[in-house]
PDB file of C-alpha atoms in Angstrom:
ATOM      1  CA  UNK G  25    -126.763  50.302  60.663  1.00  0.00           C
ATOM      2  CA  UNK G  26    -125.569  54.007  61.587  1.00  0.00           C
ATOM      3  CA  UNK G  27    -121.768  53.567  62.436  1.00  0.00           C
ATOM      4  CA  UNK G  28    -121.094  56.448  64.867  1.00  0.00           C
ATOM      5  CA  UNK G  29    -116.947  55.554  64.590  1.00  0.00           C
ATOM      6  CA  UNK G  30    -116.995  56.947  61.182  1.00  0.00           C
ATOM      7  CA  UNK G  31    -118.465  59.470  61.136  1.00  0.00           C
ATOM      8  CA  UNK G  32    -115.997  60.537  64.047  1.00  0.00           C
ATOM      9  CA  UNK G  33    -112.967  59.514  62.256  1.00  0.00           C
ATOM     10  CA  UNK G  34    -113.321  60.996  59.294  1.00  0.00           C
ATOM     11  CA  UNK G  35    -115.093  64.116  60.575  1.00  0.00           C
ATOM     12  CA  UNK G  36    -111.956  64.013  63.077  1.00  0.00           C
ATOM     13  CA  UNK G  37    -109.452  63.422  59.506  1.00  0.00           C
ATOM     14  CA  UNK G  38    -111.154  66.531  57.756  1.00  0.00           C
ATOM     15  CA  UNK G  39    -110.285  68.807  61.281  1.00  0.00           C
ATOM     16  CA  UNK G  40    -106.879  67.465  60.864  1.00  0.00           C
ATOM     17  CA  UNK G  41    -106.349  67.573  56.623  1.00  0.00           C
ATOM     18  CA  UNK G  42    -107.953  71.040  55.945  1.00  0.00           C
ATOM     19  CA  UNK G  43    -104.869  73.265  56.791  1.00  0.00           C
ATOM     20  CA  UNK G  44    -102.246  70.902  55.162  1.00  0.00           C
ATOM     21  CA  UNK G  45    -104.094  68.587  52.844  1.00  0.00           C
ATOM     22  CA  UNK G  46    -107.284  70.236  51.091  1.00  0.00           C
ATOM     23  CA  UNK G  47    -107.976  67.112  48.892  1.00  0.00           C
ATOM     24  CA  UNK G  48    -107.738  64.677  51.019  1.00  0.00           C
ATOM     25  CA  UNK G  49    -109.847  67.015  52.987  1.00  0.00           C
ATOM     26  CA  UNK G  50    -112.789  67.426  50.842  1.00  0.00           C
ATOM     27  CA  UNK G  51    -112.818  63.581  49.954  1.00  0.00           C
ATOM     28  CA  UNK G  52    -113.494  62.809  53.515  1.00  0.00           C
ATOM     29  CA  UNK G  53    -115.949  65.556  54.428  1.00  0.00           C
ATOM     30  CA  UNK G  54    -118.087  64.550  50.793  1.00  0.00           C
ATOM     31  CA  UNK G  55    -117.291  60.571  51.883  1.00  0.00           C
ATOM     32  CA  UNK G  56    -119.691  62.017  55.332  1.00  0.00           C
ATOM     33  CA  UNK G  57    -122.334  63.575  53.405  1.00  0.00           C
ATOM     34  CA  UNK G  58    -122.458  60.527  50.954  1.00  0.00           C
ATOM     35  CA  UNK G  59    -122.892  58.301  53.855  1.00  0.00           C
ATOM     36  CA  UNK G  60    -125.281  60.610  55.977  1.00  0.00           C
ATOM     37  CA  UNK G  61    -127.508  60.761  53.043  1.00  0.00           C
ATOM     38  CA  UNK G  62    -127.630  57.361  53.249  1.00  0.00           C
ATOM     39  CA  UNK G  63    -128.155  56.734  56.717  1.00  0.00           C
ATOM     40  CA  UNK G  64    -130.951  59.359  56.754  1.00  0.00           C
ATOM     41  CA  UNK G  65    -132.752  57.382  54.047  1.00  0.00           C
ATOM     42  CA  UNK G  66    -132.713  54.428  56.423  1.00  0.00           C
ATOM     43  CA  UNK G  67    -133.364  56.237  59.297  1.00  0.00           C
ATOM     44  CA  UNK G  68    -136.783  57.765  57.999  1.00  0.00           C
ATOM     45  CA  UNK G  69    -137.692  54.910  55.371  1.00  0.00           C
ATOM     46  CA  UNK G  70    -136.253  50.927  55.867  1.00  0.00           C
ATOM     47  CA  UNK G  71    -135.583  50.882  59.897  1.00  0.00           C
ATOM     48  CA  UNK G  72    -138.104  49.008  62.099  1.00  0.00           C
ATOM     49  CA  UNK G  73    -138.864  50.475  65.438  1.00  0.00           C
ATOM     50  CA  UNK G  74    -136.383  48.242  66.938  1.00  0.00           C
ATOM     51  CA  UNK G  75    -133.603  48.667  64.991  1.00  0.00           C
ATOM     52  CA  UNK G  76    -132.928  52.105  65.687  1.00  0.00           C
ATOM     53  CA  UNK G  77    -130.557  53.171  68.465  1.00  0.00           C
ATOM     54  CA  UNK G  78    -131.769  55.841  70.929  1.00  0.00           C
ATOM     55  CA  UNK G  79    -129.076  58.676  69.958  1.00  0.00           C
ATOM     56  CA  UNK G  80    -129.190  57.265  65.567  1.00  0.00           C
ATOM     57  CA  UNK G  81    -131.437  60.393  64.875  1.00  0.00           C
ATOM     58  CA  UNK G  82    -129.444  62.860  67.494  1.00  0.00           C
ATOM     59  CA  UNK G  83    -126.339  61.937  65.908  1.00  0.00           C
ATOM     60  CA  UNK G  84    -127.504  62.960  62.167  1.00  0.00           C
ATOM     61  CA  UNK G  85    -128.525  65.694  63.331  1.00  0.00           C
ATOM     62  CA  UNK G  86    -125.178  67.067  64.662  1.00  0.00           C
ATOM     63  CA  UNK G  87    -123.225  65.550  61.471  1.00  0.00           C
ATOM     64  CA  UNK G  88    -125.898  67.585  59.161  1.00  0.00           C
ATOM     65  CA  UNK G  89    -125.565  70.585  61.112  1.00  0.00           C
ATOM     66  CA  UNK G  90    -121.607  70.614  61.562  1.00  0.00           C
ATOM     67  CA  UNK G  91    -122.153  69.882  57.485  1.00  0.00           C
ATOM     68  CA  UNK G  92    -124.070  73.018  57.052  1.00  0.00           C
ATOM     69  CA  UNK G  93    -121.209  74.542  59.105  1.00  0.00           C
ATOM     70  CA  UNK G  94    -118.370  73.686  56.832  1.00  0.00           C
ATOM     71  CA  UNK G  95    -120.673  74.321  53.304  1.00  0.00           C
ATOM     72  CA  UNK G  96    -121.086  77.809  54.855  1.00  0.00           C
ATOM     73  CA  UNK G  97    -117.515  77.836  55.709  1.00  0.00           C
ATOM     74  CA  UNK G  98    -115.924  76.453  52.578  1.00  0.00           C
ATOM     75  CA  UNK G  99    -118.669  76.933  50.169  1.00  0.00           C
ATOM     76  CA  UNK G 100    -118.991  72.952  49.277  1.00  0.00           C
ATOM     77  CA  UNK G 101    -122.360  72.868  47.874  1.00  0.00           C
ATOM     78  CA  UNK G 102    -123.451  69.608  48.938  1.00  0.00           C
ATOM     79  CA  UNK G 103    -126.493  70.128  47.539  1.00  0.00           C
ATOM     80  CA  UNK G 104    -125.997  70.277  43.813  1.00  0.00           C
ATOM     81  CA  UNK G 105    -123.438  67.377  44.362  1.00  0.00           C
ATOM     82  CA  UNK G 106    -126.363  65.381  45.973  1.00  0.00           C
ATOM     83  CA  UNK G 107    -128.139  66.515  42.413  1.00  0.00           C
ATOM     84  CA  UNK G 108    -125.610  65.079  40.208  1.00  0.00           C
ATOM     85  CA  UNK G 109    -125.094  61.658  42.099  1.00  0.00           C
ATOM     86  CA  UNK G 110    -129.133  61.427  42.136  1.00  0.00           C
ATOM     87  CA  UNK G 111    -129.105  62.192  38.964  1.00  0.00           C
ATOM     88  CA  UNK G 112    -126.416  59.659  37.770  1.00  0.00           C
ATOM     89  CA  UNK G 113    -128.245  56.538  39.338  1.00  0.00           C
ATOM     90  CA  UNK G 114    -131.632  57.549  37.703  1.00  0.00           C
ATOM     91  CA  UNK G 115    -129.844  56.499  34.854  1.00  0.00           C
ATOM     92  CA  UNK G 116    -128.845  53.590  36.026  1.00  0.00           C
ATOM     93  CA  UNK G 117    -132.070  52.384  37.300  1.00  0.00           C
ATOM     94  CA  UNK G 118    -134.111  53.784  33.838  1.00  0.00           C
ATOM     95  CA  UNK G 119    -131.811  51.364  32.034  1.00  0.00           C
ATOM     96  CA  UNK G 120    -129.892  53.704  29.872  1.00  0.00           C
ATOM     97  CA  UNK G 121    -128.297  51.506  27.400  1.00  0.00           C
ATOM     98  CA  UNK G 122    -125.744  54.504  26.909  1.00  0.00           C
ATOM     99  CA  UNK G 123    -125.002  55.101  30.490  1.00  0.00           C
ATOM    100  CA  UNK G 124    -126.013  52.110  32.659  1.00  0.00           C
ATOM    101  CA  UNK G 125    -122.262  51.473  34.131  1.00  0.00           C
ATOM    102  CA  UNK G 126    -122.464  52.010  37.592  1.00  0.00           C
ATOM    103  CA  UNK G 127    -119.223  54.068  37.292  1.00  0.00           C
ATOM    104  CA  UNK G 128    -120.962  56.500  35.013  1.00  0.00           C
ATOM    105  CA  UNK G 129    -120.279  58.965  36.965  1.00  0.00           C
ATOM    106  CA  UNK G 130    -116.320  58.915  37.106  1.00  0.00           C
ATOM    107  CA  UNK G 131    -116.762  59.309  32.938  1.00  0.00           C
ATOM    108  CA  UNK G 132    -119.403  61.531  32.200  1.00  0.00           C
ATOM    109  CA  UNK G 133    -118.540  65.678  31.695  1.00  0.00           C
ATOM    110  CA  UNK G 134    -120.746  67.895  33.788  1.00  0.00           C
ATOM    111  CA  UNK G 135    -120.676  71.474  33.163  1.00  0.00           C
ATOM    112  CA  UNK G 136    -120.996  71.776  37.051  1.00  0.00           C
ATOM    113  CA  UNK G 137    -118.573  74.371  38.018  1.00  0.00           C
ATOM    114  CA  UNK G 138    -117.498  71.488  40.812  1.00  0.00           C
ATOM    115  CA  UNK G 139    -113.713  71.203  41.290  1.00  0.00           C
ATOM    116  CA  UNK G 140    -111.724  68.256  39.552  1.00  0.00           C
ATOM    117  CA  UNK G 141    -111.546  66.491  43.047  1.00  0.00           C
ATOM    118  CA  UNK G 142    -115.081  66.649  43.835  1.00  0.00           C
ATOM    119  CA  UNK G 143    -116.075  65.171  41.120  1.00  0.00           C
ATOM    120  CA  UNK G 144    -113.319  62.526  41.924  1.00  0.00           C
ATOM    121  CA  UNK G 145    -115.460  61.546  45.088  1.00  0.00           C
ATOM    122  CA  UNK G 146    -118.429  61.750  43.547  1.00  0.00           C
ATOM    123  CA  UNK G 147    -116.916  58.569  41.215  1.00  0.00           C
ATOM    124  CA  UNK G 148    -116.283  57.010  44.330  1.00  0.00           C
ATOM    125  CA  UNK G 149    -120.313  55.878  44.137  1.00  0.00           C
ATOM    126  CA  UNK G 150    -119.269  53.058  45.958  1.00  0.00           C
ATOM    127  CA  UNK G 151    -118.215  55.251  49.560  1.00  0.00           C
ATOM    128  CA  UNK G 152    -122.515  56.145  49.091  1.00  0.00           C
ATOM    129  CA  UNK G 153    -123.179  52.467  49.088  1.00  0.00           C
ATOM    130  CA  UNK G 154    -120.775  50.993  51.562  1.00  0.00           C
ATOM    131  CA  UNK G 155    -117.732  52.264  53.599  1.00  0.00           C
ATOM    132  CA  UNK G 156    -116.168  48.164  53.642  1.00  0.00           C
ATOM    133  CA  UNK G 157    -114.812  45.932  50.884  1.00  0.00           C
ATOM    134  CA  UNK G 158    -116.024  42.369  49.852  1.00  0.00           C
ATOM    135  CA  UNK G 159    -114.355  39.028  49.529  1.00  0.00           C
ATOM    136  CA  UNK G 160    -116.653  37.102  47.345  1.00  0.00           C
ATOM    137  CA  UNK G 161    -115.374  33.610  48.564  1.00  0.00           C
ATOM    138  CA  UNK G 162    -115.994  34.311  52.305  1.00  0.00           C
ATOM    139  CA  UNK G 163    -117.440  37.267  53.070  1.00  0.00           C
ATOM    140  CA  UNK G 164    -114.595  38.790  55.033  1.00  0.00           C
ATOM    141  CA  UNK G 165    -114.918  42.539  56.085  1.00  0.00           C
ATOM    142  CA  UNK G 166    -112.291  45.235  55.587  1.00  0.00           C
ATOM    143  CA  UNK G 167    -110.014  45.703  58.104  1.00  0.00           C
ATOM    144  CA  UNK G 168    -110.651  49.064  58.178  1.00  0.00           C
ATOM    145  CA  UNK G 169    -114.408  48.383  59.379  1.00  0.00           C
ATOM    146  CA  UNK G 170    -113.860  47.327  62.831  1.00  0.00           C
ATOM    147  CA  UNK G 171    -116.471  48.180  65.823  1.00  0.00           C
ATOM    148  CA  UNK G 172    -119.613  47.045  67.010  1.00  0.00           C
ATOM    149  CA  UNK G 173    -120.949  45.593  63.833  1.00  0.00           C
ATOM    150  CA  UNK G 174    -117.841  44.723  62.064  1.00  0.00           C
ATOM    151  CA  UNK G 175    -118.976  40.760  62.709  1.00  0.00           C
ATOM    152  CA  UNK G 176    -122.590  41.067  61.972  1.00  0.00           C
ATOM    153  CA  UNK G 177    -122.554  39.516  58.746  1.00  0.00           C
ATOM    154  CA  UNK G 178    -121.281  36.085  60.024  1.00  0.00           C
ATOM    155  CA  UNK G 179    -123.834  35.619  62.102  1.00  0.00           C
ATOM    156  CA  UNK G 180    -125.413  34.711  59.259  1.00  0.00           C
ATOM    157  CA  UNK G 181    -124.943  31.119  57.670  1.00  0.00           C
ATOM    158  CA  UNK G 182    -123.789  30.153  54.315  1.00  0.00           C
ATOM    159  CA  UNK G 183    -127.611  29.121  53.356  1.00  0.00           C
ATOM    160  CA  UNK G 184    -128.632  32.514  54.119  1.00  0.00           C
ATOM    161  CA  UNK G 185    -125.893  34.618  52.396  1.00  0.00           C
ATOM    162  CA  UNK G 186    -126.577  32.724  49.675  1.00  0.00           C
ATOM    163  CA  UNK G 187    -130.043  33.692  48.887  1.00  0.00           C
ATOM    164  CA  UNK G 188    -128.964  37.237  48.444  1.00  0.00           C
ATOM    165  CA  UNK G 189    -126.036  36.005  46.332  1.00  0.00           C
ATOM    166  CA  UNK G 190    -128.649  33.441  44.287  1.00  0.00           C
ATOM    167  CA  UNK G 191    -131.342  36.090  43.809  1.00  0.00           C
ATOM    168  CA  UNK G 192    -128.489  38.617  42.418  1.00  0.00           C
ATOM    169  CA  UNK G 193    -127.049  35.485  40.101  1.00  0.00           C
ATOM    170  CA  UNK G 194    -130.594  34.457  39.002  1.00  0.00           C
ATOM    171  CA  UNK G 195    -131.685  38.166  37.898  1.00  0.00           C
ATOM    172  CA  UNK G 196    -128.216  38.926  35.652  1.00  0.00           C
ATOM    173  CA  UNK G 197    -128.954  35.596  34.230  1.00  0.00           C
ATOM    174  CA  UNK G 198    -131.935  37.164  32.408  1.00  0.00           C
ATOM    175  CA  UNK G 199    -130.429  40.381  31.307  1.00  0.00           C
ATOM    176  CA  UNK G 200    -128.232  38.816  28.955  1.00  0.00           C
ATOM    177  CA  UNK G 201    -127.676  35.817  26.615  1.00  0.00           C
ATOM    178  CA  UNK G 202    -126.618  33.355  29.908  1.00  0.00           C
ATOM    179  CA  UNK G 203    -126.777  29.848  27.081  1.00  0.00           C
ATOM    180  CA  UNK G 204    -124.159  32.023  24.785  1.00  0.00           C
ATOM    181  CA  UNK G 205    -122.139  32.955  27.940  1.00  0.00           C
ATOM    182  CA  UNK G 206    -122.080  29.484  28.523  1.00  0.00           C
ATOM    183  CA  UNK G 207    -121.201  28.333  25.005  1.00  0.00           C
ATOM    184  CA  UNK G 208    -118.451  31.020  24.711  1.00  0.00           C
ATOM    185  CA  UNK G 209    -116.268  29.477  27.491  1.00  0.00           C
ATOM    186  CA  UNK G 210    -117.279  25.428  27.319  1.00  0.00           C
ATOM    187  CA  UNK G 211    -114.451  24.015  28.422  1.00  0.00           C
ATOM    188  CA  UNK G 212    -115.446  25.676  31.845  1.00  0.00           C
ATOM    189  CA  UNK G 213    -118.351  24.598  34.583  1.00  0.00           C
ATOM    190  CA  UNK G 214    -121.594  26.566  34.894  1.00  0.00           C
ATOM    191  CA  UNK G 215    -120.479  26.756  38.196  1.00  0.00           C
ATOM    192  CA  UNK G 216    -117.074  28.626  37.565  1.00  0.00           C
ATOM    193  CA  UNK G 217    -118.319  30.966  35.271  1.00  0.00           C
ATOM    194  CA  UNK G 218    -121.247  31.830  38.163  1.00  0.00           C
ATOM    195  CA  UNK G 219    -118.767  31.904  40.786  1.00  0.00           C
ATOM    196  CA  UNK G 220    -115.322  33.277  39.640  1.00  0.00           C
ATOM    197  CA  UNK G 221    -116.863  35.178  37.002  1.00  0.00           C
ATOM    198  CA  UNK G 222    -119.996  36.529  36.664  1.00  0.00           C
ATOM    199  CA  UNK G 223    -120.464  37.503  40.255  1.00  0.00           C
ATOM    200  CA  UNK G 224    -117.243  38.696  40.760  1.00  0.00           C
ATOM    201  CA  UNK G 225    -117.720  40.972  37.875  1.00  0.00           C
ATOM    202  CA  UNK G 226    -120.698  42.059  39.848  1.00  0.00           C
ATOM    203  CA  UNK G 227    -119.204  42.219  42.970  1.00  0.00           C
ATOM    204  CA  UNK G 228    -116.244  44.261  41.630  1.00  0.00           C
ATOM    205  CA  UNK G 229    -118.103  46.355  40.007  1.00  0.00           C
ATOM    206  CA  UNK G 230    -120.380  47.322  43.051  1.00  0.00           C
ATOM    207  CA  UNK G 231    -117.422  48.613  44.961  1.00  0.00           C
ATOM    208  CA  UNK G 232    -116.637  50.531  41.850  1.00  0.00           C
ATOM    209  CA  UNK G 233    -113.264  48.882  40.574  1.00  0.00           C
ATOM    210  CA  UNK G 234    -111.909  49.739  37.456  1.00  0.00           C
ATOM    211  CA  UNK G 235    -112.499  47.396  34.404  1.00  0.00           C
ATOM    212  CA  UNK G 236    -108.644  46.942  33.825  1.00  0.00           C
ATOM    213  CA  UNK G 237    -107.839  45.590  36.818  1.00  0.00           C
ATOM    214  CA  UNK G 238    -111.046  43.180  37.037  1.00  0.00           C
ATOM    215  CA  UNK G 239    -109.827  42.058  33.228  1.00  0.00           C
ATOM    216  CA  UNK G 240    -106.531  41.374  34.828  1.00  0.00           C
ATOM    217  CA  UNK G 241    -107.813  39.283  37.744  1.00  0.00           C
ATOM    218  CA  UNK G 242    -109.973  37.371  35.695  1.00  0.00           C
ATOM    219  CA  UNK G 243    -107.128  36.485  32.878  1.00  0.00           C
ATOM    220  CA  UNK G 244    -105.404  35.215  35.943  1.00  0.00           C
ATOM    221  CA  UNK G 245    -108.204  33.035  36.902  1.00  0.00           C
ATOM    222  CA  UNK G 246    -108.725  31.749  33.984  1.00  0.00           C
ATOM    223  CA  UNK G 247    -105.066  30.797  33.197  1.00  0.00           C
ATOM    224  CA  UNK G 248    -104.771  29.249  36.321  1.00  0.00           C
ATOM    225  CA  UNK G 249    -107.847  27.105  35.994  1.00  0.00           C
ATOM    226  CA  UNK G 250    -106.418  26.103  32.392  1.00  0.00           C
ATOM    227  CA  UNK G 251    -109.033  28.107  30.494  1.00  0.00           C
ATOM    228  CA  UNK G 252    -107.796  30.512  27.672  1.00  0.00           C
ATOM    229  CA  UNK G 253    -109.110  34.557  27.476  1.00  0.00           C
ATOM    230  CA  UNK G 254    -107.803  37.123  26.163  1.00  0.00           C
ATOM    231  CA  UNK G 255    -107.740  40.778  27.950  1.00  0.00           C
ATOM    232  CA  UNK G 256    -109.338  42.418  25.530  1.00  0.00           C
ATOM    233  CA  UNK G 257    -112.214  39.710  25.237  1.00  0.00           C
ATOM    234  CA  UNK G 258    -112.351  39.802  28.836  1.00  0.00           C
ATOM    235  CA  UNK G 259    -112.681  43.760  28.864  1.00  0.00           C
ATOM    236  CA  UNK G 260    -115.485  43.446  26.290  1.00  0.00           C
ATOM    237  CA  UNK G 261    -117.300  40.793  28.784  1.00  0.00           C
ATOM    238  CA  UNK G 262    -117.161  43.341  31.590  1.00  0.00           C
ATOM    239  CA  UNK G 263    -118.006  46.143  29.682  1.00  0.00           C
ATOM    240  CA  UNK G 264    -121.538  44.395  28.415  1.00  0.00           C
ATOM    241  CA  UNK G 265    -121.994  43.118  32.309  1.00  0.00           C
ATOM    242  CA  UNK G 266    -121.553  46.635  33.401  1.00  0.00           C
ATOM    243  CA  UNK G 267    -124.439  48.124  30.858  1.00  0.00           C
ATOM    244  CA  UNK G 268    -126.893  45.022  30.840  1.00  0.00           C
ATOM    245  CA  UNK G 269    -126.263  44.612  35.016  1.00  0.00           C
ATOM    246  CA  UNK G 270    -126.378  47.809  36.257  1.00  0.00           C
ATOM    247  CA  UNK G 271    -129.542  47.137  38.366  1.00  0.00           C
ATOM    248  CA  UNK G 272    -127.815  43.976  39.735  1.00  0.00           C
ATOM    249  CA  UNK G 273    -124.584  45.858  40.668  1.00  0.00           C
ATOM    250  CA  UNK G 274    -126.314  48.454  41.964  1.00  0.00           C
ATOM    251  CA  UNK G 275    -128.290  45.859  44.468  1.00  0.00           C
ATOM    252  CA  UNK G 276    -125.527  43.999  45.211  1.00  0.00           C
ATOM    253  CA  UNK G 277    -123.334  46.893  46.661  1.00  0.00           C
ATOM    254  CA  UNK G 278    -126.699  47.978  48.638  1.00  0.00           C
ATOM    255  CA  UNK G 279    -127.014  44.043  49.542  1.00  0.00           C
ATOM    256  CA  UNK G 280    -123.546  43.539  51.022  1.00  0.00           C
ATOM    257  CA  UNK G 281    -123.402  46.803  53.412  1.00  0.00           C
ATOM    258  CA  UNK G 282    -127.024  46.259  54.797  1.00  0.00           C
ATOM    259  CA  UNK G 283    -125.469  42.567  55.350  1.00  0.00           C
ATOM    260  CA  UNK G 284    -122.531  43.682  57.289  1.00  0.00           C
ATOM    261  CA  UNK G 285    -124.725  45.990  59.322  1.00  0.00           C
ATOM    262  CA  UNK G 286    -126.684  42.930  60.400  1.00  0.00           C
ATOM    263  CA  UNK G 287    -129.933  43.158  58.405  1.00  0.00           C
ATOM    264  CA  UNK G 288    -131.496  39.571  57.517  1.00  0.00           C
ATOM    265  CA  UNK G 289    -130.531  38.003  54.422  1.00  0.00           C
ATOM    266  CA  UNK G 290    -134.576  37.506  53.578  1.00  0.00           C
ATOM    267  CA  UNK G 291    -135.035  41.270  54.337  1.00  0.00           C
ATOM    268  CA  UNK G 292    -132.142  42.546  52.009  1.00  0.00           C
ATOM    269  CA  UNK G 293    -133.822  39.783  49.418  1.00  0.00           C
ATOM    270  CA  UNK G 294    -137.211  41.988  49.754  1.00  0.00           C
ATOM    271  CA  UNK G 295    -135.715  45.298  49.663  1.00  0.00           C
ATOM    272  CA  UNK G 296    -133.001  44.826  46.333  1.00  0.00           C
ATOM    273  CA  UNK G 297    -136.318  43.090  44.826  1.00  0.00           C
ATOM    274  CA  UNK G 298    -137.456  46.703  44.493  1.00  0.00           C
ATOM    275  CA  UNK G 299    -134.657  47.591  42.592  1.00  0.00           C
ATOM    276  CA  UNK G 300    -133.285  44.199  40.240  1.00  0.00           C
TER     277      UNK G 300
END
C-alpha cells in the first residue's frame, strides 16, 4: 500500500523545484501531504497485521516530520488545507444536491487566504485518492507508477475486478432514473451504455477529469458506434452523474488505488460498501 518511491521522488522534485520553480514546487510537496494523509489513515485504520511492512510506520514518520520542517520553513499550513479538503468531501458524502461533484472543490470560493496554486492542488482531489490513472477496458496502470506494486492489480482475474466494477454499476443504477437512461438512448445496448458510458463517466470522474473533455470522448464513442448525441446533451448527462453519483465516484477512485496496491477485490467490495 505505502509506496516509499514516491514519496522520494517527489520529496526529491520539491528539493530540486523550490529555488527555480515555486509552483511546481508547492504542487508536489501538497501532492505528499495529500498522500501521507492517506497512507496514515490506512496505516492506523484498514491494514491487517500482515500487510504492513516493517519500516511503513518509520517512513511516515520522517515524511511528517520533514513536512513540519518545510510548513515551518515556508509557512504552508497544511493544516487548514487538510480542513478545506475534509471539509469538501463531507459534502460529498452528506449528499449535497448543490455541491455533490466530486470536483467541488476546483469551483467553490473559499475566503481562505490560501494562494491561487494551492487551491489548484487542492482540486487535484484525485492525487488524495490515487497517484495512477485508469484504463477502464483493461485495467492498465500509468506508466508513471512503476515499482514493487505497479503489477498487483493483475494478479487479480477478470471475475474478481469485476465485482468491484458490478457493485459500483449496481449502486449508480439506483441513484438515478436507470429505465429513462435506457429509453433516452434505445438504439444502444444496456450493455454499452454500462460499459462505455456510465462507468466511464464514473471512472473519469474519479480521477477528476474535466466534464468537457469526458463530453468530447463520449460524442466520439457514440459517433463511432453509430449512435447520435449531442455535446451539450452529453454535458448535461455528466453533469447529473456527477451530483446524483458522487458517493459512487468517490468509491470508485478509493476502489481502483487500493486495487493496484494489491488489496482483494472482496475486501475493497466491503470497505466502499461503507461509503456507496
Amino acid at each position: 500500500m505505502i509506496d516509499k518511491n514516491f514519496y522520494l521522488e517527489n520529496l526529491t522534485a520539491f528539493d530540486t523545484l523550490i529555488e527555480t520553480d515555486k509552483i511546481e514546487a508547492e504542487k508536489a510537496i501538497f501532492k505528499v501531504y495529500c498522500i501521507l494523509q492517506r497512507d496514515k489513515y490506512w496505516l492506523n485504520h484498514v491494514a491487517t497485521p500482515e500487510e504492513i511492512g516493517e519500516e511503513d510506520a518509520e517512513l511516515l514518520d520522517e515524511v511528517e516530520t520533514e513536512l513540519n520542517d518545510l510548513e515551518e520553513a515556508y509557512g504552508y499550513r497544511f493544516a487548514y488545507f487538510h480542513q478545506l479538503v475534509m471539509e469538501e468531501m463531507q459534502k460529498t458524502a452528506n449528499g449535497n444536491p448543490a455541491e455533490t461533484d466530486l470536483n467541488a472543490a476546483e469551483t467553490t470560493e473559499f475566503d481562505s487566504g490560501l494562494t491561487d496554486d494551492e487551491l489548484d492542488v487542492m482540486g487535484d482531489e484525485d492525487e488524495f485518492l490515487s497517484t495512477d490513472d485508469f484504463d477502464e477496458d483493461d485495467f492498465e496502470e500509468d506508466d508513471d507508477y512503476e515499482g514493487e506494486n505497479s503489477n498487483q492489480m493483475g494478479d487479480f482475474s477478470d471475475e474478481e475486478l469485476n465485482l468491484v466494477v458490478d457493485y459500483v454499476l449496481n449502486s449508480a443504477k439506483q441513484k438515478f432514473d436507470y429505465e429513462e437512461f435506457l429509453m433516452t438512448y434505445a438504439e444502444a445496448t444496456p450493455e454499452f451504455l454500462d460499459d462505455h458510458v456510465l462507468l466511464y463517466v464514473i471512472a473519469r470522474k474519479a480521477y477528476g477529469e474535466p466534464e468537457e473533455d469526458i463530453a468530447e470522448s463520449l460524442e466520439e464513442t457514440f459517433a463511432a458506434n453509430g449512435l447520435d448525441a449531442t455535446r451539450d446533451e452529453l454535458v448535461d448527462l455528466i453533469d447529473t452523474f456527477g451530483k446524483k453519483l458522487s458517493k459512487e465516484i468517490l468509491a470508485f477512485g478509493i476502489a481502483m488505488d487500493s486495487l493496484q496496491h494489491g488489496t482483494h477485490p472482496v475486501d475493497v467490495v466491503a470497505h466502499i460498501s461503507d461509503i456507496i
